[in-house]
């Protein structure tokens, strides 16, 4: 059951098998999956709700609470993987490409130590590549 270094491809296959075995392909439409994922994001948010800012690594959290967090994070991931699959998007490939675009949009020499959006520093030097494709 426990597996190190699982890939998006494996999760995609497992979700496809899970749905097929249950004859749930009929319910796994893009819109249904998107709404299911957003619902799980809500459940994930509830874990942090009213706690204020929490330190990295979540020191002091009960094991049970951390396990619950892992479950909600997984629900979001699994629906995202399934949604991508159903939409015919190669999520791993798309994410790597997006990271390349991010690196061009936010060059280290301009952004190091700053959390400004690209639009806030772009005017300063003018030498950033414009990767904004209007989305
Ligand atoms: N039609 C469905 C229903 C569930 N799942 C899978 C994906 C999620 O990982 C998990 C979601 O299950 P639940 O809807 O039961 O949600 P929770 O596990 O969050 O339970 P609850 O909402 O009761 O807290 O099951 C799925 O693929 N397709």
Short mmCIF file of C-alpha atoms and ligand atoms in Angstrom, two decimals:
data_model
loop_
_atom_site.label_atom_id
_atom_site.label_comp_id
_atom_site.label_asym_id
_atom_site.label_seq_id
_atom_site.Cartn_x
_atom_site.Cartn_y
_atom_site.Cartn_z
CA UNK A 1 0.00 0.00 0.00
CA UNK A 2 2.74 2.45 1.05
CA UNK A 3 4.91 3.56 -1.86
CA UNK A 4 7.89 5.88 -2.18
CA UNK A 5 8.18 8.35 -5.03
CA UNK A 6 4.78 7.87 -6.62
CA UNK A 7 4.35 9.54 -10.01
CA UNK A 8 1.46 11.55 -11.39
CA UNK A 9 1.15 8.87 -14.06
CA UNK A 10 0.58 6.19 -11.39
CA UNK A 11 -2.01 8.31 -9.61
CA UNK A 12 -3.74 8.94 -12.94
CA UNK A 13 -3.91 5.22 -13.66
CA UNK A 14 -5.13 4.38 -10.16
CA UNK A 15 -7.89 6.98 -10.33
CA UNK A 16 -8.94 5.71 -13.77
CA UNK A 17 -9.07 2.11 -12.44
CA UNK A 18 -10.93 3.24 -9.31
CA UNK A 19 -13.61 4.95 -11.39
CA UNK A 20 -13.87 2.14 -13.94
CA UNK A 21 -14.31 -0.59 -11.32
CA UNK A 22 -17.21 1.35 -9.81
CA UNK A 23 -18.74 2.36 -13.13
CA UNK A 24 -18.16 5.96 -12.07
CA UNK A 25 -16.78 7.25 -15.36
CA UNK A 26 -20.27 8.54 -16.00
CA UNK A 27 -19.93 10.89 -13.00
CA UNK A 28 -16.35 11.97 -13.65
CA UNK A 29 -17.13 14.77 -16.07
CA UNK A 30 -14.92 17.87 -16.13
CA UNK A 31 -17.45 20.04 -14.32
CA UNK A 32 -18.25 17.42 -11.66
CA UNK A 33 -14.58 16.84 -11.00
CA UNK A 34 -13.86 20.55 -10.78
CA UNK A 35 -16.68 21.04 -8.27
CA UNK A 36 -15.55 18.00 -6.28
CA UNK A 37 -12.01 19.40 -6.18
CA UNK A 38 -13.18 22.83 -5.03
CA UNK A 39 -15.24 21.11 -2.31
CA UNK A 40 -12.10 19.35 -1.12
CA UNK A 41 -10.18 22.65 -1.15
CA UNK A 42 -12.90 23.88 1.20
CA UNK A 43 -12.37 20.88 3.49
CA UNK A 44 -8.63 21.53 3.40
CA UNK A 45 -9.20 25.18 4.31
CA UNK A 46 -11.35 24.17 7.28
CA UNK A 47 -8.33 22.51 8.87
CA UNK A 48 -6.55 25.90 9.00
CA UNK A 49 -9.63 27.98 9.63
CA UNK A 50 -9.48 30.24 12.73
CA UNK A 51 -6.03 28.98 13.70
CA UNK A 52 -4.26 32.17 12.59
CA UNK A 53 -0.85 31.77 10.94
CA UNK A 54 0.76 28.42 11.74
CA UNK A 55 4.51 27.72 11.72
CA UNK A 56 6.05 25.61 8.99
CA UNK A 57 6.15 21.91 9.79
CA UNK A 58 3.06 22.37 11.97
CA UNK A 59 4.81 21.84 15.34
CA UNK A 60 2.44 20.84 18.10
CA UNK A 61 -0.21 19.41 15.81
CA UNK A 62 -1.57 16.01 16.83
CA UNK A 63 -0.66 13.08 14.55
CA UNK A 64 -4.35 12.61 13.90
CA UNK A 65 -4.67 16.21 12.72
CA UNK A 66 -1.69 15.83 10.40
CA UNK A 67 -3.13 12.62 9.01
CA UNK A 68 -6.41 14.41 8.33
CA UNK A 69 -4.45 17.15 6.56
CA UNK A 70 -2.76 14.51 4.39
CA UNK A 71 -6.16 13.09 3.48
CA UNK A 72 -7.58 16.43 2.40
CA UNK A 73 -4.42 17.34 0.45
CA UNK A 74 -4.70 13.97 -1.28
CA UNK A 75 -8.35 14.50 -2.18
CA UNK A 76 -7.42 17.78 -3.87
CA UNK A 77 -4.50 16.17 -5.70
CA UNK A 78 -6.47 13.13 -6.80
CA UNK A 79 -9.34 15.19 -8.21
CA UNK A 80 -6.82 17.50 -9.92
CA UNK A 81 -5.05 14.52 -11.50
CA UNK A 82 -8.36 13.03 -12.60
CA UNK A 83 -9.66 16.36 -13.95
CA UNK A 84 -6.48 16.82 -15.97
CA UNK A 85 -6.76 13.28 -17.35
CA UNK A 86 -10.41 13.69 -18.30
CA UNK A 87 -9.58 17.00 -20.01
CA UNK A 88 -6.72 15.38 -21.93
CA UNK A 89 -4.06 17.52 -20.27
CA UNK A 90 -0.71 15.95 -19.38
CA UNK A 91 -0.43 17.50 -15.93
CA UNK A 92 3.23 16.68 -15.33
CA UNK A 93 4.27 18.11 -18.67
CA UNK A 94 2.04 21.18 -18.23
CA UNK A 95 3.43 21.83 -14.74
CA UNK A 96 7.05 21.60 -15.91
CA UNK A 97 6.32 23.98 -18.78
CA UNK A 98 4.59 26.37 -16.37
CA UNK A 99 7.62 26.34 -14.10
CA UNK A 100 9.82 27.27 -17.04
CA UNK A 101 7.47 30.17 -17.81
CA UNK A 102 7.54 31.21 -14.14
CA UNK A 103 11.34 31.26 -14.17
CA UNK A 104 11.35 33.55 -17.20
CA UNK A 105 8.67 35.79 -15.71
CA UNK A 106 10.42 36.01 -12.34
CA UNK A 107 14.18 36.15 -12.99
CA UNK A 108 16.24 35.51 -9.86
CA UNK A 109 18.23 38.73 -10.26
CA UNK A 110 15.05 40.82 -10.11
CA UNK A 111 13.01 38.91 -7.59
CA UNK A 112 15.35 37.45 -5.01
CA UNK A 113 13.92 38.17 -1.56
CA UNK A 114 10.91 40.04 -2.95
CA UNK A 115 7.33 38.80 -3.04
CA UNK A 116 6.18 41.47 -5.48
CA UNK A 117 4.06 40.43 -8.46
CA UNK A 118 5.71 40.71 -11.87
CA UNK A 119 3.59 43.77 -12.68
CA UNK A 120 5.14 45.59 -9.71
CA UNK A 121 8.77 45.16 -10.69
CA UNK A 122 8.48 44.92 -14.47
CA UNK A 123 8.55 48.69 -14.84
CA UNK A 124 11.69 49.02 -12.70
CA UNK A 125 14.21 47.62 -15.15
CA UNK A 126 12.27 46.63 -18.24
CA UNK A 127 14.44 43.58 -18.91
CA UNK A 128 11.98 40.86 -17.90
CA UNK A 129 10.62 38.59 -20.59
CA UNK A 130 6.88 39.05 -20.89
CA UNK A 131 5.34 35.57 -20.59
CA UNK A 132 1.84 36.75 -19.70
CA UNK A 133 -0.38 35.27 -22.35
CA UNK A 134 -3.48 37.05 -21.19
CA UNK A 135 -4.67 34.37 -18.74
N1 LIG B 1 -17.47 10.19 -7.24
C1 LIG B 1 -16.34 10.07 -6.55
C2 LIG B 1 -16.35 10.09 -5.15
C3 LIG B 1 -15.16 9.96 -4.47
N2 LIG B 1 -14.01 9.82 -5.14
C4 LIG B 1 -12.73 9.69 -4.46
C5 LIG B 1 -11.78 10.85 -4.73
C6 LIG B 1 -11.49 11.46 -3.38
O1 LIG B 1 -10.15 11.13 -3.00
C7 LIG B 1 -12.44 10.81 -2.40
C8 LIG B 1 -13.55 11.73 -1.98
O2 LIG B 1 -14.46 11.00 -1.22
P1 LIG B 1 -15.66 11.71 -0.43
O3 LIG B 1 -16.53 12.43 -1.39
O4 LIG B 1 -16.29 10.65 0.43
O5 LIG B 1 -14.95 12.84 0.42
P2 LIG B 1 -14.13 12.74 1.78
O6 LIG B 1 -13.24 11.55 1.75
O7 LIG B 1 -13.50 14.10 1.95
O8 LIG B 1 -15.23 12.47 2.88
P3 LIG B 1 -16.19 13.54 3.61
O9 LIG B 1 -16.63 14.51 2.52
O10 LIG B 1 -17.28 12.66 4.13
O11 LIG B 1 -15.34 14.20 4.63
O12 LIG B 1 -12.96 9.65 -3.07
C9 LIG B 1 -14.02 9.78 -6.53
O13 LIG B 1 -12.98 9.63 -7.15
N3 LIG B 1 -15.20 9.93 -7.19
#
